[in-house]
Amino acid sequence: MMRMLKGISPVCLLVVCSFIAQVFPLLSTVYPMSRKEHVEVPENYGGSLPLYLKKVNLAVDGQANIQLVGNEEGLFGIEPESGILYVTRPLDREKQAFYTLQVIAKDEDEQPVSDPVTIMITVKDENDNMPVLTEEVFSGILSKGTKQGTSFVHVSAIDFDDPSTPNADLQYKILTQTPRQPSENMFEINSRTGAVFLSAEGSSLLNSSEVSNYQLIVQVKDLGNQSLGYRALATVEITIVENTWIAPSPVLLQENLNVTYPKIISQVHWNSREVHYSLKENFPQGLFSIDPAGNIYVTQELDRESQAEYEIQVFAENQDGMLYSDPLLLLLTVLDENDNMPVFTQDVYQVAIEENTAKGSEIITVKAEDIDDPNTNNAKIVYEILSQKPQASTGFSFHIGNETGIVTLQDSGLNASAVKQYHLLVLVADLVGHEGGLNSTCTVFITILDVNDNPPVFSQTKYGPFPFPEDTEVGTLITTITATDEDEEKRFKSIVFAVESGNEDRTFRIVNEPPNGTVSIWLEQELDYETVQEYRLIVSARNEEKLVGKELDASSTATVHILVKDVNEAPVLTKEKYEISILENIEPGTLLLTVKAADPDIFNTPSLSYSLRNDTLNWFSIDEYSGEVKVMQVLDRETVKDIYLMQVVVQDKASPSMTVSTDIVIHILDVNDNPPYLVGDYSASYLCTPQREKQSIIISAFDQDGAENSIPFSFSLANDPTHQRNWRINIINDTHAYLIMGISWLEPKLHLVPIILKDSGIPSQTQHVHLPVTICLCTTEGQCMQEVGRMEGRPTVLSAVSIIVGTIGAIGIFLLIIFVHLSLLGANKKKTNKACDMMPLQSTA
């Protein structure tokens, strides 16, 4: 509704709403709303008439004309004054069960004066109809083999009374059975439906009974299980017949049969008047059917390849859908027709074989399938090679098994260099290849793979000789040699080289370049003519992949001849560096060490000379011929700080440019040959008298010897009672100490304090010093305020006063000059101003 209103404009909606508001009251007047009331009237009323039913209440003021609408037959009436509704004669429910009346009150103008009242009248049923049988005699055919409980005939009756009441509730019952053999209870009847069926006892006795006809008297009564009610008797004639429910013969049916459909293929029969046939199995709906006579049809052509066999179940049922007996099985076999060609499982087959594959080897198996009946020639297939590309001179290089599809090699001379791939066209045909059969083809690509069946070969077996001087630099290229391989595959052409002999000392290094088939020989270690004068390297070439079918021969090795040329070489030292430790007080003339060198040119007469270099202090000497190094002067460790470096140069006299040098590192060990001494300026230091708390002078000592012969230092006072009384020394650390006053008062003057310094060497060194210490009177802030004697270099009082007076006098003279200059400038300015004041007066005169 909302979707409908979306397309309507607001103006249209307003008009519609206004129309409804005006028309609705009119509709209410013409078709007034009414209330409903229900009345039940007994059927076939036998009392006095009219029979008053109920009072109809109409809200009417004053006179009104009461009308009864729907009373065309005049069966009902209503009293105008009381409004009581009545019926004028008995009613028959079977003729009409319901009546609808409308009571309307109108004024003189025939306009309604109140809401109408609708009266719904129901005629209450009375059991005034007896059951009526649908047939005079009911007959049924009972086939032997019928299941117990399956009905084969129905007794039926109708009752015109109200079916919703017991008046029409019919019950069926067998009164008599004739004959009573072999049992009087051969049959039963469904009390509600009237279905007649074999009892359990009758089912077990029927097949052996010789009775062919039975008559049953069946009672039909209404009012259900009540004892009262109307009754009717029915006669049921039953004929016993033999069982004709026999499985049909198997059916053979050609596939793709071109006939008119549906086509009868079989027939079944159940001996009964009430029978319904049906089929059931796993086939498409509507493929098979059965008619009421039991004829079974196929409705269309069959395809054996879709389904070759059918098991069709046939059912015989009564009208209630119950089986008379177990279903029958119809077997249908579809006969094959050669309507399917053989098809390869692949359109294209690909396979790769090595070129050295043996003749007769199986290469690949092609496979085709024919979905026709495998038990007939329609599905018996054979294979054949139709063509080969490229064609071999002797025919086909390959053969295929006629029945197996196995492709085998017929040619033992495959060569990947000549043919890299073969293309076979293979045919498959059914009917064993006979004329009229169906066929198809596939393509087989056979790739010939190269194998490593060709060894690498050097272009020549000997290379060189290659002369190189013995001083050739390491890393120099000696030569590059090449080998070739006739295989096609790149991986089979990749060559690895190795030196088999002649390089046991690893003088040379080879660098492989497998893709290029080359090897470079490089100098890895220095050449030495005196050791080896020539090299003969045996180099082998082989593939990275394993060689197939052949062995390496002499063509896969080569000899590289290298000659070493003699070069005059520099002398060679037996040691790269000499290092020795000696005491600094070693005696001059002492032998320290001997430097030894040799001439590597063993074929020349050695003539070497030794000399020193960088002996800056000329402390040492060396023998020119023996290389002996001796001490020439007294050493001083403190001059060189522990280590003295110099070089020994060895020269070949025959070739002066041929030299070699080595370092001599001499560690000069310290000897305690220096006493400690005070360091620092103590001239500005002073102590206050009387003695003040925490006042001291820090003194420091130093020793030029090494640590093992110097620190810690010992600080002590001279062994004099006065000094021992007046002063105290307190050690701070290995090199410093506090000097403090030993008593509270000392005379204010310059004191010389005798101090003894001693180092830790063995034997130790001692130094006696006199430390000048100023003692003075001090201000409260601790400043020295009394002259206690002039120290060397300090000004006297007279000189200080003279300097101050001179400075003040110079400042005074300078201030006097400035004052006079300013005074003169002021006088000149006044004269100028007076002259300016007089000028206007002269001008006016």
Short mmCIF file of N, CA and C in Angstrom, two decimals, residues 197-247:
data_model
loop_
_atom_site.label_atom_id
_atom_site.label_comp_id
_atom_site.label_asym_id
_atom_site.label_seq_id
_atom_site.Cartn_x
_atom_site.Cartn_y
_atom_site.Cartn_z
N PHE A 197 -11.24 -58.22 4.07
CA PHE A 197 -9.90 -58.78 3.87
C PHE A 197 -9.84 -60.11 4.58
N LEU A 198 -8.79 -60.89 4.23
CA LEU A 198 -8.58 -62.18 4.86
C LEU A 198 -8.14 -62.00 6.30
N SER A 199 -8.66 -62.84 7.18
CA SER A 199 -8.18 -62.85 8.55
C SER A 199 -6.86 -63.61 8.57
N ALA A 200 -6.18 -63.57 9.70
CA ALA A 200 -4.93 -64.32 9.82
C ALA A 200 -5.19 -65.80 9.62
N GLU A 201 -6.29 -66.27 10.15
CA GLU A 201 -6.63 -67.70 9.99
C GLU A 201 -6.98 -68.01 8.54
N GLY A 202 -7.74 -67.11 7.93
CA GLY A 202 -8.13 -67.33 6.54
C GLY A 202 -6.94 -67.29 5.60
N SER A 203 -5.95 -66.43 5.88
CA SER A 203 -4.77 -66.34 5.02
C SER A 203 -3.99 -67.63 5.04
N SER A 204 -3.96 -68.29 6.21
CA SER A 204 -3.19 -69.54 6.31
C SER A 204 -3.93 -70.73 5.69
N LEU A 205 -5.28 -70.62 5.57
CA LEU A 205 -6.06 -71.76 5.09
C LEU A 205 -6.48 -71.63 3.64
N LEU A 206 -6.38 -70.45 3.06
CA LEU A 206 -6.98 -70.21 1.74
C LEU A 206 -6.32 -71.03 0.65
N ASN A 207 -5.01 -71.10 0.63
CA ASN A 207 -4.32 -71.76 -0.48
C ASN A 207 -4.65 -73.25 -0.55
N SER A 208 -4.91 -73.87 0.60
CA SER A 208 -5.20 -75.31 0.61
C SER A 208 -6.70 -75.61 0.56
N SER A 209 -7.50 -74.53 0.66
CA SER A 209 -8.96 -74.75 0.68
C SER A 209 -9.45 -75.06 -0.74
N GLU A 210 -10.50 -75.91 -0.80
CA GLU A 210 -11.10 -76.26 -2.09
C GLU A 210 -12.36 -75.46 -2.36
N VAL A 211 -12.73 -74.56 -1.40
CA VAL A 211 -13.93 -73.73 -1.59
C VAL A 211 -13.60 -72.65 -2.61
N SER A 212 -14.49 -72.48 -3.61
CA SER A 212 -14.24 -71.50 -4.67
C SER A 212 -15.13 -70.26 -4.54
N ASN A 213 -16.20 -70.32 -3.74
CA ASN A 213 -17.10 -69.18 -3.61
C ASN A 213 -17.55 -69.04 -2.17
N TYR A 214 -17.64 -67.78 -1.72
CA TYR A 214 -18.15 -67.48 -0.39
C TYR A 214 -19.17 -66.37 -0.52
N GLN A 215 -20.17 -66.42 0.46
CA GLN A 215 -21.15 -65.34 0.54
C GLN A 215 -21.14 -64.81 1.96
N LEU A 216 -21.03 -63.47 2.06
CA LEU A 216 -21.03 -62.82 3.36
C LEU A 216 -22.26 -61.95 3.47
N ILE A 217 -22.90 -61.95 4.66
CA ILE A 217 -23.98 -61.02 4.99
C ILE A 217 -23.36 -59.99 5.93
N VAL A 218 -23.38 -58.71 5.46
CA VAL A 218 -22.75 -57.62 6.20
C VAL A 218 -23.81 -56.64 6.65
N GLN A 219 -23.77 -56.31 7.94
CA GLN A 219 -24.70 -55.32 8.49
C GLN A 219 -24.05 -53.95 8.47
N VAL A 220 -24.91 -52.92 8.05
CA VAL A 220 -24.48 -51.54 8.09
C VAL A 220 -25.43 -50.80 9.03
N LYS A 221 -24.93 -50.15 10.11
CA LYS A 221 -25.78 -49.52 11.11
C LYS A 221 -25.24 -48.12 11.40
N ASP A 222 -26.25 -47.14 11.60
CA ASP A 222 -25.82 -45.80 11.99
C ASP A 222 -25.81 -45.68 13.50
N LEU A 223 -25.64 -44.48 14.00
CA LEU A 223 -25.48 -44.18 15.42
C LEU A 223 -24.26 -44.87 16.02
N GLY A 224 -23.29 -45.19 15.21
CA GLY A 224 -22.01 -45.72 15.69
C GLY A 224 -22.17 -46.95 16.53
N ASN A 225 -21.58 -46.92 17.74
CA ASN A 225 -21.59 -48.08 18.63
C ASN A 225 -22.84 -48.16 19.50
N GLN A 226 -23.78 -47.23 19.31
CA GLN A 226 -25.00 -47.28 20.12
C GLN A 226 -25.86 -48.48 19.67
N SER A 227 -26.62 -48.98 20.61
CA SER A 227 -27.44 -50.16 20.29
C SER A 227 -28.59 -49.81 19.36
N LEU A 228 -29.09 -48.57 19.46
CA LEU A 228 -30.17 -48.14 18.60
C LEU A 228 -29.63 -47.72 17.26
N GLY A 229 -30.52 -47.45 16.32
CA GLY A 229 -30.10 -46.97 15.03
C GLY A 229 -30.72 -47.80 13.91
N TYR A 230 -30.64 -47.22 12.72
CA TYR A 230 -31.15 -47.92 11.55
C TYR A 230 -30.09 -48.88 11.03
N ARG A 231 -30.58 -50.01 10.40
CA ARG A 231 -29.68 -51.03 9.88
C ARG A 231 -30.04 -51.34 8.44
N ALA A 232 -28.95 -51.78 7.72
CA ALA A 232 -29.16 -52.31 6.36
C ALA A 232 -28.24 -53.50 6.20
N LEU A 233 -28.70 -54.49 5.41
CA LEU A 233 -27.92 -55.71 5.20
C LEU A 233 -27.43 -55.76 3.76
N ALA A 234 -26.11 -56.10 3.65
CA ALA A 234 -25.52 -56.20 2.31
C ALA A 234 -25.05 -57.62 2.07
N THR A 235 -25.14 -58.05 0.79
CA THR A 235 -24.66 -59.38 0.39
C THR A 235 -23.35 -59.19 -0.37
N VAL A 236 -22.35 -59.97 0.04
CA VAL A 236 -21.03 -59.90 -0.60
C VAL A 236 -20.72 -61.27 -1.19
N GLU A 237 -20.58 -61.34 -2.53
CA GLU A 237 -20.24 -62.57 -3.21
C GLU A 237 -18.73 -62.56 -3.47
N ILE A 238 -17.99 -63.60 -2.99
CA ILE A 238 -16.52 -63.67 -3.12
C ILE A 238 -16.17 -64.89 -3.94
N THR A 239 -15.37 -64.66 -5.02
CA THR A 239 -14.90 -65.75 -5.87
C THR A 239 -13.42 -65.97 -5.61
N ILE A 240 -13.02 -67.22 -5.29
CA ILE A 240 -11.64 -67.58 -5.02
C ILE A 240 -11.00 -68.02 -6.33
N VAL A 241 -9.85 -67.40 -6.73
CA VAL A 241 -9.17 -67.72 -7.99
C VAL A 241 -7.71 -68.04 -7.70
N GLU A 242 -7.08 -68.69 -8.68
CA GLU A 242 -5.68 -69.04 -8.55
C GLU A 242 -4.81 -67.77 -8.65
N ASN A 243 -3.61 -67.90 -8.11
CA ASN A 243 -2.67 -66.77 -8.11
C ASN A 243 -2.03 -66.64 -9.49
N THR A 244 -2.28 -65.52 -10.14
CA THR A 244 -1.66 -65.24 -11.46
C THR A 244 -0.49 -64.25 -11.35
N TRP A 245 -0.10 -63.91 -10.14
CA TRP A 245 0.99 -62.94 -9.91
C TRP A 245 2.34 -63.64 -10.03
N ILE A 246 2.79 -63.77 -11.29
CA ILE A 246 4.00 -64.52 -11.61
C ILE A 246 5.01 -63.57 -12.24
N ALA A 247 6.29 -63.73 -11.84
CA ALA A 247 7.34 -62.85 -12.37
C ALA A 247 7.46 -63.00 -13.87
#
